[in-house]
XYZ file of N, CA and C in Angstrom:
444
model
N -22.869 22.446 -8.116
C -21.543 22.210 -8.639
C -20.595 21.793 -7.518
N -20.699 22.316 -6.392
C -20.160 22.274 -5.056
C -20.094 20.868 -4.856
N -21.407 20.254 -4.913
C -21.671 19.011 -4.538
C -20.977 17.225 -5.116
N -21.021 17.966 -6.525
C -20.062 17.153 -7.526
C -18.631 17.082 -6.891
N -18.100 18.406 -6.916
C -16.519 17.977 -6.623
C -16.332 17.852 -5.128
N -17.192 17.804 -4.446
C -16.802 17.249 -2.764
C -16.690 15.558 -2.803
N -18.215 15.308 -4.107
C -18.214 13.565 -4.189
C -16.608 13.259 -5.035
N -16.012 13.743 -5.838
C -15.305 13.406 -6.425
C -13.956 13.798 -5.589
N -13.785 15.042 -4.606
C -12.500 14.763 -3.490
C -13.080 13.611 -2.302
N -14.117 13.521 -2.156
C -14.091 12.140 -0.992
C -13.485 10.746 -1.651
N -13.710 10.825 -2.625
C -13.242 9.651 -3.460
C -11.395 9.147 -2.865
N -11.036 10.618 -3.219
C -9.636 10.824 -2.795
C -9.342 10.802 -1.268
N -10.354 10.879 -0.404
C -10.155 11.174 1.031
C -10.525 10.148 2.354
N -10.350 8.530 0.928
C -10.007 7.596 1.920
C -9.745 7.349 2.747
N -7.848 8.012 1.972
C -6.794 7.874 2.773
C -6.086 9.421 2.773
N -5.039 9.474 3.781
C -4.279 10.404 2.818
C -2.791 9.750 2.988
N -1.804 10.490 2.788
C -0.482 9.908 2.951
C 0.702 10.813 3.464
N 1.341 10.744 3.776
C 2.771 11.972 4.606
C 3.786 11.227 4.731
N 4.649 12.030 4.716
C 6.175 11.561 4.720
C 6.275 11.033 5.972
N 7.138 10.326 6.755
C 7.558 9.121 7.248
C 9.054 10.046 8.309
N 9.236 9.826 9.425
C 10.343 10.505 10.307
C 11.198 9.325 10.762
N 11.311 8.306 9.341
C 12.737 7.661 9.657
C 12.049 6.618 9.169
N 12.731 5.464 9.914
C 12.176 3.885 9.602
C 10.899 3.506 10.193
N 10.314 4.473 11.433
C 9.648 3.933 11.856
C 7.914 3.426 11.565
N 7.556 2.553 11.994
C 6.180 1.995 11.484
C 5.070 3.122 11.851
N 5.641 3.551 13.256
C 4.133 4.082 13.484
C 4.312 5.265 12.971
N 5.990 6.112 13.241
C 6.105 7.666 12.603
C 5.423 7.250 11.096
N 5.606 6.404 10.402
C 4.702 6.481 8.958
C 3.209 6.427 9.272
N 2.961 5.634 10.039
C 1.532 5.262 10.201
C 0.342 6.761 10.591
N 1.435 7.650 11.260
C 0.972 8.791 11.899
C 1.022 9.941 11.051
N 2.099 9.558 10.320
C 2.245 11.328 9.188
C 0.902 10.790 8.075
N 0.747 9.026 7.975
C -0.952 8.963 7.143
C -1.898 9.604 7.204
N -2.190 9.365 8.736
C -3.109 9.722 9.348
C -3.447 11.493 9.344
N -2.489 12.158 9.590
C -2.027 13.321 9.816
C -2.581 14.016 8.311
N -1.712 13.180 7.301
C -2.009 13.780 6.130
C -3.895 14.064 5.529
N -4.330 12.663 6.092
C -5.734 12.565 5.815
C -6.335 13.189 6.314
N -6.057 14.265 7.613
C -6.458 15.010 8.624
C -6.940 16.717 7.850
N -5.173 17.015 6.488
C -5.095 18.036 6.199
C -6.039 18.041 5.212
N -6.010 16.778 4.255
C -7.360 16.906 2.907
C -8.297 16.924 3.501
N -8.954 16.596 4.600
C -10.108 16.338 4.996
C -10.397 17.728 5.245
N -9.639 18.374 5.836
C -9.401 20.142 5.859
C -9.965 20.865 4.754
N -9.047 20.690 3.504
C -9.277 21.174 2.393
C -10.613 20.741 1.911
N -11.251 19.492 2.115
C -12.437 19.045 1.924
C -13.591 19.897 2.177
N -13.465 20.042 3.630
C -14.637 21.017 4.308
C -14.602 22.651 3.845
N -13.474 23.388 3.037
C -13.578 24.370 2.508
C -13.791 23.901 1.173
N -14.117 23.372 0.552
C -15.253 22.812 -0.753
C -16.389 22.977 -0.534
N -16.884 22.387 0.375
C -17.795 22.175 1.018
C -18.762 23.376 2.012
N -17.736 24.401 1.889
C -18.075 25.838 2.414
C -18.122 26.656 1.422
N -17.839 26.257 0.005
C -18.009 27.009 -1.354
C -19.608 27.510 -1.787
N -19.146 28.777 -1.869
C -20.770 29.354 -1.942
C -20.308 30.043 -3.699
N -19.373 29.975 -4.127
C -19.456 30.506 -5.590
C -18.570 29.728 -6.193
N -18.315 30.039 -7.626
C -17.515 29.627 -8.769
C -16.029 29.570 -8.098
N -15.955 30.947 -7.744
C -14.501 31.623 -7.412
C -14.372 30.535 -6.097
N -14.472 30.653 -5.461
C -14.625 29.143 -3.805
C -14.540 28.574 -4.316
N -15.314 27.769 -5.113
C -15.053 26.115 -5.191
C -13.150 25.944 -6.375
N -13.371 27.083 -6.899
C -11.734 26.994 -7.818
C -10.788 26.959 -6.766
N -10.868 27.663 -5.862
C -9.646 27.862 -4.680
C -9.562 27.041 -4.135
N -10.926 26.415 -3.339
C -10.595 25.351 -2.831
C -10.445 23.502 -3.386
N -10.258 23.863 -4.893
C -10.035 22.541 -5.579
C -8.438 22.795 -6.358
N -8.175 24.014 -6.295
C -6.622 24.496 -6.531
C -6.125 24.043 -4.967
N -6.620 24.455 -3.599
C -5.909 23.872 -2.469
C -6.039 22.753 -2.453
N -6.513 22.240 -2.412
C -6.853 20.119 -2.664
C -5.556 20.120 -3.487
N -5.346 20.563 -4.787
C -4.346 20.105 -5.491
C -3.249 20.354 -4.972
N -2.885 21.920 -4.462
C -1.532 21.891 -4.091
C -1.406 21.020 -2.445
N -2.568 20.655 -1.368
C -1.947 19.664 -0.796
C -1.776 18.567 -1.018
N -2.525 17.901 -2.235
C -1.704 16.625 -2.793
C -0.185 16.516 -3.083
N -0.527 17.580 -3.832
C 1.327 17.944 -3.897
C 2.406 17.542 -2.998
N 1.506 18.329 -2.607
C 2.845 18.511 -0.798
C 2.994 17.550 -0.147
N 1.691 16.996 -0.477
C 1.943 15.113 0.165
C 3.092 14.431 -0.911
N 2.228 14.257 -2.056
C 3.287 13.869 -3.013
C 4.690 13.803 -2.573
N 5.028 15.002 -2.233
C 6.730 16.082 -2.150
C 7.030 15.272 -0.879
N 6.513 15.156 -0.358
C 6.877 15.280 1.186
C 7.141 13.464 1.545
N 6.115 12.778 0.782
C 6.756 11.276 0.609
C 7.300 10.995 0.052
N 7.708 11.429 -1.112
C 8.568 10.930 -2.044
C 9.299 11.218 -1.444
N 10.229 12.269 -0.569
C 11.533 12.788 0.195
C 11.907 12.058 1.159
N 10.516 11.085 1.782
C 10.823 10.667 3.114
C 10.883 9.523 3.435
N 11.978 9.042 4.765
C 12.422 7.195 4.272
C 11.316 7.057 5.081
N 10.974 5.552 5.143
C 9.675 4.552 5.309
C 10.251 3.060 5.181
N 9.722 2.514 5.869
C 10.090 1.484 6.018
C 10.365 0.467 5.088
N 11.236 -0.558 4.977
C 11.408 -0.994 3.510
C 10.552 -1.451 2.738
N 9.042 -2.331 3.243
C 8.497 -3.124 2.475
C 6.985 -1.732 2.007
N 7.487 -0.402 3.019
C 6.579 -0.264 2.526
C 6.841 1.065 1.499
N 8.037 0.929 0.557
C 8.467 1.690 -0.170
C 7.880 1.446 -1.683
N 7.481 0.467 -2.482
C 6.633 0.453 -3.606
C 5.585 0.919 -3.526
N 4.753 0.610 -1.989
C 3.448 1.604 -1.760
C 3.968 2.507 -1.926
N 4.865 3.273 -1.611
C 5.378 4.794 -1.322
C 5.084 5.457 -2.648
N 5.948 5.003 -3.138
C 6.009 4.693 -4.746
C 4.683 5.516 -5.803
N 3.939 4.415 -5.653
C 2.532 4.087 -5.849
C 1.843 5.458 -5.451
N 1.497 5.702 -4.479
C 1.029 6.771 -3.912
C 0.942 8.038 -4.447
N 3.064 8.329 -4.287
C 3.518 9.955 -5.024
C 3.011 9.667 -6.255
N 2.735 9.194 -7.111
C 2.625 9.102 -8.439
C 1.203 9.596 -8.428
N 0.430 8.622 -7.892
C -1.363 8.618 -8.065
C -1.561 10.001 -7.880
N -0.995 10.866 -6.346
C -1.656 11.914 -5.903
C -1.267 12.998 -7.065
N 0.231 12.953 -7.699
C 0.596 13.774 -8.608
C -0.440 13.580 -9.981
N -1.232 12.412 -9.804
C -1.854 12.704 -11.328
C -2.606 13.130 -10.868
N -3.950 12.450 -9.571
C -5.076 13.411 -8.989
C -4.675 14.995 -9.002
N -3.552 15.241 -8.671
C -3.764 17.002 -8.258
C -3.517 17.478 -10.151
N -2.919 17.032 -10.519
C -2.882 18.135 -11.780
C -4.843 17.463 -12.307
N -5.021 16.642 -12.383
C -6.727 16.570 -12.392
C -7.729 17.553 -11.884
N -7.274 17.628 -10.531
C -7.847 19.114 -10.002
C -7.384 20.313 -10.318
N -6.581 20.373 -10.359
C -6.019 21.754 -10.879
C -7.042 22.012 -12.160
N -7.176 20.978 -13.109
C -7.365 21.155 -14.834
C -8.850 21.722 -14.007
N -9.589 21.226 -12.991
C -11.353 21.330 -12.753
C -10.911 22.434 -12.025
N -9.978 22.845 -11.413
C -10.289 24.748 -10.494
C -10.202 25.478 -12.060
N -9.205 24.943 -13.081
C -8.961 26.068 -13.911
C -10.656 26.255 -14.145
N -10.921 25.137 -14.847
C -12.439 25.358 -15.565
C -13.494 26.329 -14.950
N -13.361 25.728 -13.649
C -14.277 26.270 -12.884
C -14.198 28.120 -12.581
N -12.757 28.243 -12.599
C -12.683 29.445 -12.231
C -12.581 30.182 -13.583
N -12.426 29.726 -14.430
C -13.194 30.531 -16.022
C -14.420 30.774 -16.010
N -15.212 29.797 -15.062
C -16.535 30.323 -15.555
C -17.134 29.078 -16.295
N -16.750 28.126 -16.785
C -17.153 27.175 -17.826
C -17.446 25.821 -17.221
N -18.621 25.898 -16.768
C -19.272 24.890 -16.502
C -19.291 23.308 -16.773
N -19.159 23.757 -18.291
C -19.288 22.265 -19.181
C -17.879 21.704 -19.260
N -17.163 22.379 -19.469
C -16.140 21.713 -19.355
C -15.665 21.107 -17.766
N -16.143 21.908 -16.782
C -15.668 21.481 -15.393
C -16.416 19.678 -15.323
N -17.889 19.739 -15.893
C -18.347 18.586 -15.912
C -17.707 17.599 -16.515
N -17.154 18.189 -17.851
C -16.113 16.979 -18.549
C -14.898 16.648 -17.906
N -14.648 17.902 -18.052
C -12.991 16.945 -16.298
C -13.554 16.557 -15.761
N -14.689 16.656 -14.711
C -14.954 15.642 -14.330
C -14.888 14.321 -14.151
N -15.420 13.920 -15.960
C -15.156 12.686 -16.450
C -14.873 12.465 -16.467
N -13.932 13.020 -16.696
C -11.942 12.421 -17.343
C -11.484 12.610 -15.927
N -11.686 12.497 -15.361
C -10.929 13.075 -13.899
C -9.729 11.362 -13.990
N -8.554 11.545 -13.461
C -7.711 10.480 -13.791
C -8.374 9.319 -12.623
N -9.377 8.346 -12.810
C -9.893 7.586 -12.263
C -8.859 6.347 -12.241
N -8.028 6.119 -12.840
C -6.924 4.964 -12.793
C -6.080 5.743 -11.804
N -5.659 6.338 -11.369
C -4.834 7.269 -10.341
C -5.332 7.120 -8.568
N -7.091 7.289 -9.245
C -7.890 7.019 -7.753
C -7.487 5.428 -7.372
N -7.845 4.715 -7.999
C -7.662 2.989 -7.920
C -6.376 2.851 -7.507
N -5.114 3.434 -8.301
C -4.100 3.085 -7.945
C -3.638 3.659 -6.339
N -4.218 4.923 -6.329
C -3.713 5.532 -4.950
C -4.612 4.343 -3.569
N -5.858 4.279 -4.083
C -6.480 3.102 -3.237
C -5.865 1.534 -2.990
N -5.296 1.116 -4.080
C -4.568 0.217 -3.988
C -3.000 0.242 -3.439
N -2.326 1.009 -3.811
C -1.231 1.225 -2.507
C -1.623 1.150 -1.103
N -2.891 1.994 -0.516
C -3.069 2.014 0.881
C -3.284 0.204 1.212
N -4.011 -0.236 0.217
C -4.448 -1.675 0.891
C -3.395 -2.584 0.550
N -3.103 -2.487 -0.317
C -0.729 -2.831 0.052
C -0.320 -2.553 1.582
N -0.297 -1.761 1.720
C -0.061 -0.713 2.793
C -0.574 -1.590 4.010
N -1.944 -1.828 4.379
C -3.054 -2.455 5.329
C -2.692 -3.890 5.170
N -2.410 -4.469 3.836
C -1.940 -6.144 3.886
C -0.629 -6.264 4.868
N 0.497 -5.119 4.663
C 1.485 -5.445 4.954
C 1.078 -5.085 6.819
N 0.102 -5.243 7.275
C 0.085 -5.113 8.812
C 0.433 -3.213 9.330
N -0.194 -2.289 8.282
C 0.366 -0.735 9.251
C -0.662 -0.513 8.962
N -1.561 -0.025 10.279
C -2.722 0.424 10.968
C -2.641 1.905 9.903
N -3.599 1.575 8.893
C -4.203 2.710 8.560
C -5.376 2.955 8.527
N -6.236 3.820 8.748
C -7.915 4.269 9.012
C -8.259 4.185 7.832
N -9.518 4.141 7.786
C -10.027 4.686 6.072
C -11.303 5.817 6.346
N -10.713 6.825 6.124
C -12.048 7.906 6.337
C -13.305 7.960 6.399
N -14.090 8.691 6.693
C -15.829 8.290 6.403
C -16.124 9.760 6.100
């Protein structure tokens, strides 16, 4: 079960995204980076899930640091052209995390089958869109990584 939702947060762990310390290119370019640093975090405690109860916590933390990314860009200025990405982004991660949230609830009930069906349903137009902001993002010339 572990294994499923690590493939389905790498999905998310492209990129990540962070608020921005003014206009500048690289302060944005760096709170990216930074941010992708913290999911990648939350990643590896998925990935250290040895029960039901683990893998809920650590797919409830995935969600609330999307959040906080979410929160934390939407609050923060960025440079002008690259404010529709901005945009783009808070939105996607806010649908990914309540997605995860719906798969810790499941999971941490106990209910298997349904964790598999969120799964399914996991908001896959959210993934695309959050992927497509970053490469907005990469057209417009700001050095962002893409995870491995």
């Amino acid at each position: 079960m572990a294994r499923i939702a690590i493939c389905v947060l790498t999905a998310l762990a492209l990129a990540g995204c962070g608020g921005g310390n003014g206009d500048s290119r690289e302060a944005f370019e760096e709170d990216v980076q930074e941010a992708q640093q913290e999911l990648e975090s939350r990643l590896d405690e998925l990935g250290e899930a040895d029960s039901t109860d683990d893998v809920s916590e650590a797919l409830d933390s995935a969600a609330d640091t999307l959040r906080e990314q979410a929160d934390e860009l939407d609050g923060a200025d960025v440079p002008d052209e690259a404010e529709d990405a901005r945009d783009q982004l808070v939105e996607s991660l806010r649908s990914i995390a309540e997605s995860l949230e719906e798969n810790a609830d499941a999971v941490g009930d106990g209910d298997v089958s349904e964790f598999l069906e969120n799964l399914q349903d996991l908001d896959l137009e959210a993934v695309r869109e959050f992927q497509e902001a970053l490469e907005r993002l990469r057209e417009q010339g700001f050095d962002i990584e893409v995870s491995s």
